[in-house]
Every structure is written in C-alpha cells, then in structure tokens.
mmCIF file of C-alpha atoms in Angstrom:
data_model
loop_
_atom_site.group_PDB
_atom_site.id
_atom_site.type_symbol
_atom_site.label_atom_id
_atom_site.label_comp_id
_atom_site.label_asym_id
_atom_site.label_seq_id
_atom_site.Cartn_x
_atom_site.Cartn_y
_atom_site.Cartn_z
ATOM 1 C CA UNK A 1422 160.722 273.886 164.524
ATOM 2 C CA UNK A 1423 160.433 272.093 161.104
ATOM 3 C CA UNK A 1424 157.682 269.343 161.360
ATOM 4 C CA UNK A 1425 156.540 269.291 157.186
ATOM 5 C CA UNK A 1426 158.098 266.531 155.316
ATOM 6 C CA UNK A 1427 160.479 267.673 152.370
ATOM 7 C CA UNK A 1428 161.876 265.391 149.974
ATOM 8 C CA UNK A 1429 165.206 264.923 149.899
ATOM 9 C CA UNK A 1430 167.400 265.759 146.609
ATOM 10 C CA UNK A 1431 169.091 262.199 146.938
ATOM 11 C CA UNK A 1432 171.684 263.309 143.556
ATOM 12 C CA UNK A 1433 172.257 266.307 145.052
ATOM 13 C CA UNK A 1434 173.314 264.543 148.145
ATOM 14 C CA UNK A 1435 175.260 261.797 146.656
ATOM 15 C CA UNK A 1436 177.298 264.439 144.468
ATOM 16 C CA UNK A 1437 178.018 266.251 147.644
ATOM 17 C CA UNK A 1438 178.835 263.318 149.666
ATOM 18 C CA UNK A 1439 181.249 262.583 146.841
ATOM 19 C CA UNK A 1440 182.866 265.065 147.003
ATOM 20 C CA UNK A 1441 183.573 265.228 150.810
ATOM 21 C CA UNK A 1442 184.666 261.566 150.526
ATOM 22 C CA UNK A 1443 186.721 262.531 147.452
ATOM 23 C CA UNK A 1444 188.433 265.165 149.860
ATOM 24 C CA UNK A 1445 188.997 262.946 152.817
ATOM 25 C CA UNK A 1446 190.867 260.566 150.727
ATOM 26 C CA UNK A 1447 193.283 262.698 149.775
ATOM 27 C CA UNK A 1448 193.586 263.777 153.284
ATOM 28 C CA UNK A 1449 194.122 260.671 154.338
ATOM 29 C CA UNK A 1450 196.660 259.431 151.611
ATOM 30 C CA UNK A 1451 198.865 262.917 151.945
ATOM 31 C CA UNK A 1452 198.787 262.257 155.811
ATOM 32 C CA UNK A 1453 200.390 258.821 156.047
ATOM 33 C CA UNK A 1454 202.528 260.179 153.026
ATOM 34 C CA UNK A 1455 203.877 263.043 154.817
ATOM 35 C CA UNK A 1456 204.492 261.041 158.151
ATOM 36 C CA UNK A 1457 206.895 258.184 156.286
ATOM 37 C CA UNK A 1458 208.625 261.229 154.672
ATOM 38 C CA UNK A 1459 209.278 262.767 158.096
ATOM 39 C CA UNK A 1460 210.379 259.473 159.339
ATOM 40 C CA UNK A 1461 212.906 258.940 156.574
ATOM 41 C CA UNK A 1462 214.267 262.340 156.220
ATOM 42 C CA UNK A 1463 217.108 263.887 158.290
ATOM 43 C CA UNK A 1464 215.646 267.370 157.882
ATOM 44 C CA UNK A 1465 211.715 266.739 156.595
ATOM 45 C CA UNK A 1466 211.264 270.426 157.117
ATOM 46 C CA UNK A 1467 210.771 271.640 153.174
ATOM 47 C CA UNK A 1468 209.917 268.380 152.034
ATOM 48 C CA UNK A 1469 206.464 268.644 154.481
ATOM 49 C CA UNK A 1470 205.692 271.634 153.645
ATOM 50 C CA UNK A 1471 203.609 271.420 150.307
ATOM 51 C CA UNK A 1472 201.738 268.471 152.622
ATOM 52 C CA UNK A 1473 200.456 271.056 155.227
ATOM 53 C CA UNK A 1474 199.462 273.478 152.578
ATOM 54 C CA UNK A 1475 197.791 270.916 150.147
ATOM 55 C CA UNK A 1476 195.862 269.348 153.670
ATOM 56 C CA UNK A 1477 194.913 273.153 154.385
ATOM 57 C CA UNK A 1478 193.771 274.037 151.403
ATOM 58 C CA UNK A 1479 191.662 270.835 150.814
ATOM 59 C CA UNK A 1480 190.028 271.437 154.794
ATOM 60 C CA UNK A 1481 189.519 275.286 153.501
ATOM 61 C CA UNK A 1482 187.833 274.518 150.133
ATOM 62 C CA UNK A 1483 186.058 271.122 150.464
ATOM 63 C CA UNK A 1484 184.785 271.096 154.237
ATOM 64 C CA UNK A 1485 184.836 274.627 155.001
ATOM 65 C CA UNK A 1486 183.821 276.253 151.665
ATOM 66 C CA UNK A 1487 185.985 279.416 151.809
ATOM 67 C CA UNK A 1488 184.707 280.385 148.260
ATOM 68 C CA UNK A 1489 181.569 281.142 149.580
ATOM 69 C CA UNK A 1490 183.487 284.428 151.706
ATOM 70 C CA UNK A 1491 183.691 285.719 147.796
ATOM 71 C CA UNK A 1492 180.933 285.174 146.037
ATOM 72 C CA UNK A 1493 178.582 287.968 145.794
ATOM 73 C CA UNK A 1494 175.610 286.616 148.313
ATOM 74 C CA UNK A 1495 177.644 283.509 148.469
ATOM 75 C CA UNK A 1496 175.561 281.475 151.045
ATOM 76 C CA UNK B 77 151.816 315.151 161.943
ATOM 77 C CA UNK B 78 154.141 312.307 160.412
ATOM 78 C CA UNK B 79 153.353 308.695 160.793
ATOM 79 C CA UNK B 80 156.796 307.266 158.901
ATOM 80 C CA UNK B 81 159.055 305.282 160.821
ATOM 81 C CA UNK B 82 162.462 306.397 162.083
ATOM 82 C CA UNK B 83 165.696 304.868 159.578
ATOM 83 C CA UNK B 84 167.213 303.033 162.100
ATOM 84 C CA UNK B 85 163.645 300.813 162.920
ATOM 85 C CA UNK B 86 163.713 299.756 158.966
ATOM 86 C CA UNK B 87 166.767 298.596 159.594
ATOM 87 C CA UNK B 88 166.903 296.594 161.688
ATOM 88 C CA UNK B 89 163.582 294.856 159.779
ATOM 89 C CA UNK B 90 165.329 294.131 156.640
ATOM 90 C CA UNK B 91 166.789 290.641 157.635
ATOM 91 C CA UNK B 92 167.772 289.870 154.104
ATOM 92 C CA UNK B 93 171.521 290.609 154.806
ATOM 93 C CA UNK B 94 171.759 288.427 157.692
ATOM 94 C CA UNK B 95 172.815 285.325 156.309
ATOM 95 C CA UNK B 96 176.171 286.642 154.792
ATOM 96 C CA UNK B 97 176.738 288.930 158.127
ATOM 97 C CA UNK B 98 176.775 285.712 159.759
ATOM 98 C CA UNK B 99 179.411 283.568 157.100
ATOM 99 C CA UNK B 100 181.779 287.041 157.622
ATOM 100 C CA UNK B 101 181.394 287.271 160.847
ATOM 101 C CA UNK B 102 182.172 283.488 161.436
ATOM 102 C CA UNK B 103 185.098 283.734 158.667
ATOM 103 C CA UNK B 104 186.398 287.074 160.819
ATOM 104 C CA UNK B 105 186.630 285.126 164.000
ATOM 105 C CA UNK B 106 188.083 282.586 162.253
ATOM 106 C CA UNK B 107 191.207 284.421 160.996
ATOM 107 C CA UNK B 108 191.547 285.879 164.734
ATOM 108 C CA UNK B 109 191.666 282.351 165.878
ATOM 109 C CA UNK B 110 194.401 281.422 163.176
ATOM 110 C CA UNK B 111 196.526 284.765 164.944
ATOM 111 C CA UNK B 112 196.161 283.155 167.993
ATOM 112 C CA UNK B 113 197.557 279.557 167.058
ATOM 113 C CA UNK B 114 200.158 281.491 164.271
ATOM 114 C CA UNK B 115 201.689 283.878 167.738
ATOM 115 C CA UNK B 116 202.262 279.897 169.696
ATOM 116 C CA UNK B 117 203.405 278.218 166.121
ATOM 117 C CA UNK B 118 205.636 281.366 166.080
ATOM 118 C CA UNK B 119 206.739 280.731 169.799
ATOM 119 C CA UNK B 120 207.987 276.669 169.554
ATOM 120 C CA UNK B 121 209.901 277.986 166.485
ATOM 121 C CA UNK B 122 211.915 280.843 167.950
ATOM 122 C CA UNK B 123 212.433 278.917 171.005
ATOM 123 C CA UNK B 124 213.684 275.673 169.716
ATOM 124 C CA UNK B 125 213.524 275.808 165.795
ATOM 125 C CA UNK B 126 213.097 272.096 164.782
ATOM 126 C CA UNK B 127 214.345 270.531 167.384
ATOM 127 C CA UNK B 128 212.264 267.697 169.122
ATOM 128 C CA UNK B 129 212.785 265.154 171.425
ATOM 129 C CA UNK B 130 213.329 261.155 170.245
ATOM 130 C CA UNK B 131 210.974 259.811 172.701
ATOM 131 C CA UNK B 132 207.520 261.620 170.789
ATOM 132 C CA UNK B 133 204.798 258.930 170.848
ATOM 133 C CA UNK B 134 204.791 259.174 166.587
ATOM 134 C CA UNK B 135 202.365 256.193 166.365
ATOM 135 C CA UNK B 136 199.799 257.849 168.918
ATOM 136 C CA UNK B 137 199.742 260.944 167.062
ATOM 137 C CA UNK B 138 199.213 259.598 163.612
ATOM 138 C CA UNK B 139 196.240 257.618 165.253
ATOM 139 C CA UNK B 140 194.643 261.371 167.144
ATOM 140 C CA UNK B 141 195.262 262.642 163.270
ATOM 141 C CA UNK B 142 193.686 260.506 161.752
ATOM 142 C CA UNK B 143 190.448 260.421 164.234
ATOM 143 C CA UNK B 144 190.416 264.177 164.004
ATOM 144 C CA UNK B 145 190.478 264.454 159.802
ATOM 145 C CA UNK B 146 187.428 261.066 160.495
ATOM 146 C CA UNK B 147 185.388 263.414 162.397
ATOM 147 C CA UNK B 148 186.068 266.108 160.167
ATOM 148 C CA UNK B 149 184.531 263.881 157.453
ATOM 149 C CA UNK B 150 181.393 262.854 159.709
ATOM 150 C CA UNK B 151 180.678 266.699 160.502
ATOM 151 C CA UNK B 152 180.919 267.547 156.760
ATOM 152 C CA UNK B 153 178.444 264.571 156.530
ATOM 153 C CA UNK B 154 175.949 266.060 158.710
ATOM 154 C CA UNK B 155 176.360 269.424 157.130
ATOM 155 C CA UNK B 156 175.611 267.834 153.545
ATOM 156 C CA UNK B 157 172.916 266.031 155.169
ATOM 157 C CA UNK B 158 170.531 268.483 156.838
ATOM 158 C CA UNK B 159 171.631 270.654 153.628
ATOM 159 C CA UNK B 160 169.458 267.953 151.653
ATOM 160 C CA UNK B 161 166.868 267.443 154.595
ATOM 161 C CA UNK B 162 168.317 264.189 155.704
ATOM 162 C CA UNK B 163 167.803 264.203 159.777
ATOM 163 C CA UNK B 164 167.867 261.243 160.682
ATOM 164 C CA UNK B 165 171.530 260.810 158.942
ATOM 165 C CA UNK B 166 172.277 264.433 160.357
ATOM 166 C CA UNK B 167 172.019 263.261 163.786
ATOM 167 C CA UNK B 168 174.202 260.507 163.380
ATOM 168 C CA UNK B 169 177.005 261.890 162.059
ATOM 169 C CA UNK B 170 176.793 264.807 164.283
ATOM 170 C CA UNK B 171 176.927 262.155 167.202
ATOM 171 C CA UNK B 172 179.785 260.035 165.392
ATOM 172 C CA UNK B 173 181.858 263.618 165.105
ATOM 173 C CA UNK B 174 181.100 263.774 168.577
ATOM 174 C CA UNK B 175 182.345 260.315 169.442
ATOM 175 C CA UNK B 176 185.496 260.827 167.466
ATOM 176 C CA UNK B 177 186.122 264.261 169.312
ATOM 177 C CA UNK B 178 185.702 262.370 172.471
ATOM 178 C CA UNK B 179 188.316 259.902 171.501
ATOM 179 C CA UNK B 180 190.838 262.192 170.125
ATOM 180 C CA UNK B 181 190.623 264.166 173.947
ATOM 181 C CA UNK B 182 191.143 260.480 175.299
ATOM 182 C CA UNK B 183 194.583 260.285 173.555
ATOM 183 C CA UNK B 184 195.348 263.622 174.253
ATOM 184 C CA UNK B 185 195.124 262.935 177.626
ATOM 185 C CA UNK B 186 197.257 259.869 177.174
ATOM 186 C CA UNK B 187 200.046 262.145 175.096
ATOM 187 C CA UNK B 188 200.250 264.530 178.071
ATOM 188 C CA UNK B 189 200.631 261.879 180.322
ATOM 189 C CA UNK B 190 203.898 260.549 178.795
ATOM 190 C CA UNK B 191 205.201 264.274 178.174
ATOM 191 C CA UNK B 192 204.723 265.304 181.591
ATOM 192 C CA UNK B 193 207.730 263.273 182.692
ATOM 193 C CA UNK B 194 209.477 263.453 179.241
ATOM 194 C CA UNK B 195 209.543 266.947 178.259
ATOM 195 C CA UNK B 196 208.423 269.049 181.397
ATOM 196 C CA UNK B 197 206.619 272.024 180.780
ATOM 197 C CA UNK B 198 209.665 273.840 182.513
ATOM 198 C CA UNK B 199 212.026 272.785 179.028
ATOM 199 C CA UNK B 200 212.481 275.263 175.760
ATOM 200 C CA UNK B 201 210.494 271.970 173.564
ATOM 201 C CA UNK B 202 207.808 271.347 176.661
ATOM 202 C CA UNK B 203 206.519 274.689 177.081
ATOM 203 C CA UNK B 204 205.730 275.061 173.038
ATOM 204 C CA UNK B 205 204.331 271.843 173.170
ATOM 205 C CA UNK B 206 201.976 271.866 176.497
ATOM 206 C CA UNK B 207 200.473 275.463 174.971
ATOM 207 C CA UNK B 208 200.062 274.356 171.310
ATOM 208 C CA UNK B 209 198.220 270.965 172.492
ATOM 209 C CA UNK B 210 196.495 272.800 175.857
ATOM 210 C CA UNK B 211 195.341 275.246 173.350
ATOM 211 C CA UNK B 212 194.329 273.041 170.964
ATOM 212 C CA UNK B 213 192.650 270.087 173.608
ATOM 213 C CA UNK B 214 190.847 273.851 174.534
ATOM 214 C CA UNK B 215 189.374 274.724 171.339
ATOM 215 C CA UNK B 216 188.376 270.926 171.054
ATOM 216 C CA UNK B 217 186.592 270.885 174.292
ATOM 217 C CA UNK B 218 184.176 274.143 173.012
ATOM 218 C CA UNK B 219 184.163 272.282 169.897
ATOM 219 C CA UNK B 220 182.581 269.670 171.419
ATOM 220 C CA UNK B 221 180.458 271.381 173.777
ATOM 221 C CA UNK B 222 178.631 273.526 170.782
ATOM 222 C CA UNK B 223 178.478 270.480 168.897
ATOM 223 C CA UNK B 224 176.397 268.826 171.895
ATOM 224 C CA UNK B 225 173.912 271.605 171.270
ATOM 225 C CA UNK B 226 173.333 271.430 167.559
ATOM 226 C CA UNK B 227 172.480 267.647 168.793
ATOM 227 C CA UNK B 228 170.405 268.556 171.575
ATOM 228 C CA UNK B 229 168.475 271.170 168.704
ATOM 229 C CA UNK B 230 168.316 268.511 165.837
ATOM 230 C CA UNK B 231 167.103 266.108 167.999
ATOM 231 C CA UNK B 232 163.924 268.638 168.749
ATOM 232 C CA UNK B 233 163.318 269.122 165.371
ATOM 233 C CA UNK B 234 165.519 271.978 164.483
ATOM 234 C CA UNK B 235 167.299 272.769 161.265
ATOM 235 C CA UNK B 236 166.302 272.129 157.706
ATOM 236 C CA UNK B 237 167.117 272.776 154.304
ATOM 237 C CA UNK B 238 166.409 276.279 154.344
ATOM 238 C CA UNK B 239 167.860 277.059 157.782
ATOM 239 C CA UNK B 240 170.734 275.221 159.181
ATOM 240 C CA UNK B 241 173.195 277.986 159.907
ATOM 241 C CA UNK B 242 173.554 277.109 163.578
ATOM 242 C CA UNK B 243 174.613 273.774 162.727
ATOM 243 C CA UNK B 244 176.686 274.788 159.741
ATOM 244 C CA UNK B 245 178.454 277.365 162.026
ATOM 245 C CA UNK B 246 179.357 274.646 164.833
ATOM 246 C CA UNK B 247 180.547 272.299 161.938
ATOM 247 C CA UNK B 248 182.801 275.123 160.426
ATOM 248 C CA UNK B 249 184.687 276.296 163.502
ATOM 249 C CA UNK B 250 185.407 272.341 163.966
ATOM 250 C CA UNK B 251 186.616 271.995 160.699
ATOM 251 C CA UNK B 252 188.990 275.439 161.579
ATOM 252 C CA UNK B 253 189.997 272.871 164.899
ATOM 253 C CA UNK B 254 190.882 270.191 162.347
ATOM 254 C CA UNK B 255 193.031 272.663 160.046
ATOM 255 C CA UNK B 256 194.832 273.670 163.385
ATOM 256 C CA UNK B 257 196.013 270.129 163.708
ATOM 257 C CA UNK B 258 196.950 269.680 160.587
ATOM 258 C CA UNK B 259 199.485 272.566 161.507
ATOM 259 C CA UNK B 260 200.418 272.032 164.904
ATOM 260 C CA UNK B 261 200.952 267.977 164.095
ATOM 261 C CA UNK B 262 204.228 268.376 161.830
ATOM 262 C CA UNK B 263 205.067 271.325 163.758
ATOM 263 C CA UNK B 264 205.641 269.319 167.258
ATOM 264 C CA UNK B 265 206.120 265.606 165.988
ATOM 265 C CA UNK B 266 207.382 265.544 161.986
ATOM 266 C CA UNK B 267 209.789 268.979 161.555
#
C-alpha cells in the first residue's frame, strides 16, 4: 500500500490530459460525422469505412498505447 | 559440496522482465479477443451482407456510442491520473467510467427490448445482432466487474506512480470493449 506523499508532475499531467481530450474530440466529431453519412447514403458501406479505421486507430494509439507493444522495454 | 542455487530458482527471482510479460501478455489476449468478435462480425456478414431492418432505434445507439467513447475518456483519465500520483482524481474517474458503463448496459437493455419483438433472434439479421450485442453487453459486464476492483484497491490505498499495472490493465481491456463498439456499431445500425 502507498501511504508517502509524492508530488504530482502537474505539466506532465496536463500534457497528457491533452492529449486524451485531443483524442476524444476527434472521436466524437468522426462519430456524429459518420452517422449523418450513413443516414444520407443509399449504400454508406465504403464511405464508413475510413471512419471505423481512423476511430480504431485513434482508441489503439491514444487510449490504449499500442506503441508501447514495440518499443524495446516499452512500459 | 556445492552451495549454488539451481537455474530455474534465479529465475524465477529476476522480476525485472515482468512488467513487459505483463503488456504482451495483455496485448496477446487482446488479439484473441478481436478473433472472437472478427468470427461473429464475419457471421452477420455472410448471413445477411448489409442488410438491416428500418425499424433500428438509430438515435438510441448514437446516444450508447457516445456514453461508451465518454467512459473511454474518463478511464484514460484515471490512467493519466494515478500515472502522475493524482488519487483522489483517479478514483473519480474510475467511478464516472463506471457510471457510464452502467448506463450504456441500461440502454442495452432497452435496445434488446425493442428487438426482441422486431427482429427475433430466430431471423438471418436477429441472430447476428443478439450475439454481436450479447457478446458485447458480456465483455461489458467483466469490464465492469474488474473495474469495481481497481476501485475497491484505490480506494485502500493501492496504486501509484511507480505501480499501477492492475489498474492500467483493467483500463486497457475496456478501452479494447470500446474499440469493439466502434466496430460492431456501423456493422448492425449504419452499413
């Protein structure tokens, strides 16, 4: 259990928060884009598709971190 | 006589590797996970291609995706916070991902309620759609459940800067549930 105080890196933690907000943005913006697409479209099928893999990769690479996986002692 | 230690006991002392056992071990079980949802994705498209019914509650699901990629943000949150020491922020936005899980389930549970008596499990379109959201709603639920433990443990006092692995573990296989939406939502309501 962790009972010493440690002072907190508050830049550190504002850059990072940034950056998550940053991400959820986008997330946000290329959702309600890709639903009035789907809505307007006969066949939305390859129009959607570059949404789904632009929300994947941000949820990979912002949230999830997948470069750590390849970084040499990337943790 | 010899006093050195068998191999196998040094071994297992070194605990310097552990750390990035643990992120590939996570990431391994992730890309299992991601066969599982690809073999239903696979199934709703070889059974029915595109084709969905009119009467899919559009507004409802925008809302659920919406609340998911929100709670996504709040776990990322607490991750970033008990990365920089912050608990007392850590333990609210592991509660407000937990909140916004619970709310997502609620309208879930609303969803299936209409599609029982639209699209019966029994029809080409029902079937792929009670698995892909059962299994999803599934993977929520133990989402939620580990989630309620890092809680539980940050509210004793565990996790800090220099070891929050359990937490950030929790937080990534939630994210994973959030990337699954973002799949599975086109797949059964925009395509």
């Amino acid at each position: 259990m962790t009972t010493e105080l440690v002072p907190i890196d508050r830049d550190g933690m504002r850059a990072a928060t940034r950056k998550g907000l940053i991400g959820a943005a986008v997330l946000a913006v290329l959702t309600i884009i890709e639903y009035f697409v789907a809505i307007s479209l006969e066949n939305p099928l390859l129009a959607l598709l570059p949404f789904v893999a632009l929300k994947g990769w941000i949820i990979l690479d912002v949230f999830m971190h997948v470069r750590q996986v390849f970084k040499e002692g990337g943790h | 006589m010899t006093t050195t230690k068998p191999p196998s006991t040094e071994y297992h002392q070194d605990m310097s590797f552990q750390p990035r056992a643990n992120l590939i071990g996570l990431w391994l079980f992730i890309v299992s996970e991601t066969f599982l949802f690809g073999a239903f994705l696979a199934a709703r498209y070889y059974s029915t291609g595109t084709a969905k019914p009119e009467e899919l509650n559009q507004n409802l699901a925008l809302m659920l995706t919406i609340v998911l990629l929100a709670s996504s943000l709040s776990a990322y949150m607490a991750e970033t916070s008990i990365r920089f020491n912050h608990r007392r922020n850590f333990v609210i936005y592991i509660s407000g991902t937990i909140i916004m899980g619970l709310i997502f389930l609620g309208g879930v549970g609303i969803e299936l309620k209409e599609a029982i008596h639209l699209y019966p499990p029994g029809t080409p379109y029902g079937s792929s759609y009670f698995m892909l959201i059962g299994l999803h709603a599934f993977h929520v639920v133990t989402g939620l459940i580990a989630l309620g433990f890092v809680l539980f443990l940050g509210l004793k006092g565990h996790y800090g800067s220099d070891d929050y692995w359990g937490a950030e573990g929790v937080i990534k296989y939630w994210h994973f549930v959030d990337l699954a939406w973002v799949i599975i939502y086109p797949t059964l309501y925009l395509f």
